[in-house]
C-alpha positions as YAML, in Angstrom:
chain: A
units: angstrom
residues:
- id: 1
  name: MET
  ca: [0.00, 0.00, 0.00]
- id: 2
  name: ASN
  ca: [1.26, 3.45, -0.78]
- id: 3
  name: ALA
  ca: [1.55, 5.95, 2.04]
- id: 4
  name: PRO
  ca: [-1.89, 7.39, 2.82]
- id: 5
  name: THR
  ca: [-2.40, 10.88, 1.43]
- id: 6
  name: ASP
  ca: [-5.26, 11.86, 3.71]
- id: 7
  name: VAL
  ca: [-3.62, 11.51, 7.12]
- id: 8
  name: ARG
  ca: [-4.49, 14.01, 9.82]
- id: 9
  name: LEU
  ca: [-2.19, 14.49, 12.78]
- id: 10
  name: MET
  ca: [-3.57, 15.56, 16.13]
- id: 11
  name: GLU
  ca: [-2.55, 15.75, 19.75]
- id: 12
  name: GLU
  ca: [-4.80, 15.36, 22.77]
- id: 13
  name: ASN
  ca: [-3.65, 15.39, 26.39]
- id: 14
  name: GLY
  ca: [-0.04, 15.01, 25.29]
- id: 15
  name: VAL
  ca: [-0.78, 11.94, 23.12]
- id: 16
  name: LYS
  ca: [-0.13, 12.22, 19.39]
- id: 17
  name: TYR
  ca: [-2.51, 10.54, 16.93]
- id: 18
  name: ALA
  ca: [-2.50, 9.94, 13.21]
- id: 19
  name: VAL
  ca: [-5.99, 9.65, 11.73]
- id: 20
  name: LEU
  ca: [-6.23, 7.98, 8.34]
- id: 21
  name: PRO
  ca: [-9.00, 6.66, 6.08]
- id: 22
  name: TYR
  ca: [-10.47, 3.39, 7.34]
- id: 23
  name: ASP
  ca: [-9.66, 1.47, 4.14]
- id: 24
  name: ASP
  ca: [-6.00, 2.48, 4.49]
- id: 25
  name: TYR
  ca: [-6.06, 1.34, 8.12]
- id: 26
  name: LEU
  ca: [-7.52, -2.05, 7.14]
- id: 27
  name: ALA
  ca: [-4.90, -2.55, 4.45]
- id: 28
  name: LEU
  ca: [-2.12, -1.71, 6.89]
- id: 29
  name: THR
  ca: [-3.42, -4.08, 9.56]
- id: 30
  name: ARG
  ca: [-3.83, -6.90, 7.04]
- id: 31
  name: LEU
  ca: [-0.25, -6.46, 5.87]
- id: 32
  name: ASP
  ca: [1.00, -6.19, 9.47]
- id: 33
  name: LEU
  ca: [-0.74, -9.43, 10.42]
- id: 34
  name: ALA
  ca: [0.63, -11.23, 7.37]
- id: 35
  name: GLN
  ca: [4.16, -9.97, 8.11]
- id: 36
  name: ARG
  ca: [4.03, -10.81, 11.82]
- id: 37
  name: THR
  ca: [2.60, -14.29, 11.44]
- id: 38
  name: LYS
  ca: [4.32, -15.03, 8.14]
- id: 39
  name: GLY
  ca: [1.10, -16.89, 7.51]
- id: 40
  name: ILE
  ca: [-1.45, -16.92, 4.76]
- id: 41
  name: PRO
  ca: [-4.94, -15.58, 5.54]
- id: 42
  name: ARG
  ca: [-7.84, -17.89, 4.80]
- id: 43
  name: GLU
  ca: [-9.14, -15.46, 2.17]
- id: 44
  name: ILE
  ca: [-5.92, -15.92, 0.21]
- id: 45
  name: VAL
  ca: [-5.98, -19.69, 0.58]
- id: 46
  name: GLY
  ca: [-9.58, -19.79, -0.63]
- id: 47
  name: ASP
  ca: [-8.82, -17.63, -3.65]
- id: 48
  name: VAL
  ca: [-5.70, -19.55, -4.64]
- id: 49
  name: VAL
  ca: [-6.66, -23.13, -3.79]
- id: 50
  name: ILE
  ca: [-10.39, -23.16, -4.38]
- id: 51
  name: LYS
  ca: [-10.91, -20.42, -6.98]
- id: 52
  name: ARG
  ca: [-7.52, -21.09, -8.65]
- id: 53
  name: ILE
  ca: [-6.56, -17.39, -8.65]
- id: 54
  name: ASN
  ca: [-2.93, -16.40, -9.14]
- id: 55
  name: PRO
  ca: [-1.37, -15.78, -5.66]
- id: 56
  name: ILE
  ca: [-0.02, -12.37, -6.69]
- id: 57
  name: LEU
  ca: [-3.51, -11.28, -7.74]
- id: 58
  name: ALA
  ca: [-5.04, -12.70, -4.54]
- id: 59
  name: TRP
  ca: [-2.56, -10.84, -2.29]
- id: 60
  name: ARG
  ca: [-2.88, -7.62, -4.30]
- id: 61
  name: ARG
  ca: [-6.65, -7.64, -3.86]
- id: 62
  name: TYR
  ca: [-6.38, -8.62, -0.19]
- id: 63
  name: LEU
  ca: [-4.06, -5.69, 0.49]
- id: 64
  name: GLY
  ca: [-6.29, -3.27, -1.43]
- id: 65
  name: LEU
  ca: [-3.76, -2.36, -4.11]
- id: 66
  name: THR
  ca: [-4.56, -1.49, -7.70]
- id: 67
  name: GLN
  ca: [-2.66, -3.09, -10.56]
- id: 68
  name: GLY
  ca: [-1.06, 0.29, -11.22]
- id: 69
  name: GLU
  ca: [0.18, 0.60, -7.63]
- id: 70
  name: LEU
  ca: [1.69, -2.89, -7.54]
- id: 71
  name: ALA
  ca: [3.16, -2.54, -11.03]
- id: 72
  name: SER
  ca: [4.85, 0.68, -9.95]
- id: 73
  name: ARG
  ca: [6.31, -1.02, -6.86]
- id: 74
  name: MET
  ca: [7.58, -3.86, -9.07]
- id: 75
  name: ASP
  ca: [8.97, -1.37, -11.61]
- id: 76
  name: ILE
  ca: [6.96, -2.93, -14.45]
- id: 77
  name: SER
  ca: [4.04, -1.73, -16.54]
- id: 78
  name: GLN
  ca: [0.43, -2.30, -15.56]
- id: 79
  name: PRO
  ca: [-0.19, -4.46, -18.69]
- id: 80
  name: ALA
  ca: [2.82, -6.61, -17.74]
- id: 81
  name: LEU
  ca: [1.34, -7.12, -14.27]
- id: 82
  name: ALA
  ca: [-2.03, -8.01, -15.79]
- id: 83
  name: GLN
  ca: [-0.27, -10.68, -17.85]
- id: 84
  name: ILE
  ca: [1.55, -12.02, -14.77]
- id: 85
  name: GLU
  ca: [-1.69, -12.14, -12.78]
- id: 86
  name: GLY
  ca: [-3.33, -14.08, -15.62]
- id: 87
  name: SER
  ca: [-0.63, -16.74, -15.46]
- id: 88
  name: GLN
  ca: [-1.17, -19.89, -13.42]
- id: 89
  name: ARG
  ca: [2.58, -20.43, -12.90]
- id: 90
  name: PRO
  ca: [4.57, -17.20, -12.52]
- id: 91
  name: ARG
  ca: [8.35, -17.60, -12.68]
- id: 92
  name: LYS
  ca: [10.23, -17.69, -9.39]
- id: 93
  name: VAL
  ca: [12.05, -14.43, -10.17]
- id: 94
  name: THR
  ca: [8.66, -12.77, -10.71]
- id: 95
  name: LEU
  ca: [7.36, -14.19, -7.43]
- id: 96
  name: LYS
  ca: [10.42, -12.82, -5.60]
- id: 97
  name: LYS
  ca: [9.88, -9.36, -7.09]
- id: 98
  name: ALA
  ca: [6.16, -9.46, -6.23]
- id: 99
  name: ALA
  ca: [6.80, -10.66, -2.68]
- id: 100
  name: HIS
  ca: [9.19, -7.78, -2.08]
- id: 101
  name: ALA
  ca: [6.73, -5.27, -3.56]
- id: 102
  name: LEU
  ca: [3.88, -6.65, -1.44]
- id: 103
  name: GLY
  ca: [5.95, -6.71, 1.77]
- id: 104
  name: LEU
  ca: [5.71, -10.50, 2.06]
- id: 105
  name: GLN
  ca: [8.04, -13.45, 2.49]
- id: 106
  name: LEU
  ca: [8.52, -15.42, -0.73]
- id: 107
  name: ASP
  ca: [7.01, -18.56, 0.80]
- id: 108
  name: GLN
  ca: [3.73, -16.69, 1.36]
- id: 109
  name: LEU
  ca: [3.23, -16.80, -2.42]
- id: 110
  name: PHE
  ca: [3.73, -20.58, -2.70]
- id: 111
  name: PHE
  ca: [1.01, -23.16, -2.19]
...
């Protein structure tokens, strides 16, 4: 997820707060949970195993990223990412690049 653009900073009784849009908060907490547990959320497992969705596409959707945002992080074009997401067997080098761009461990993209 890109840094939120609509963050408001405030201070109350000496405590500083950052207020951000709820969707940005949800995306951050999902990524934090995935990074801390190094696990795979059941939504991802369902998409990849049952629906047979590409793991990069499943994670991108789960984290609330657009194709353009992830493509930019991977330093590739959006059409190239669309082609990768349409593939059932992305190359390992592509998976490594995607894992890094998504903030995941490589093994979180393997099933």
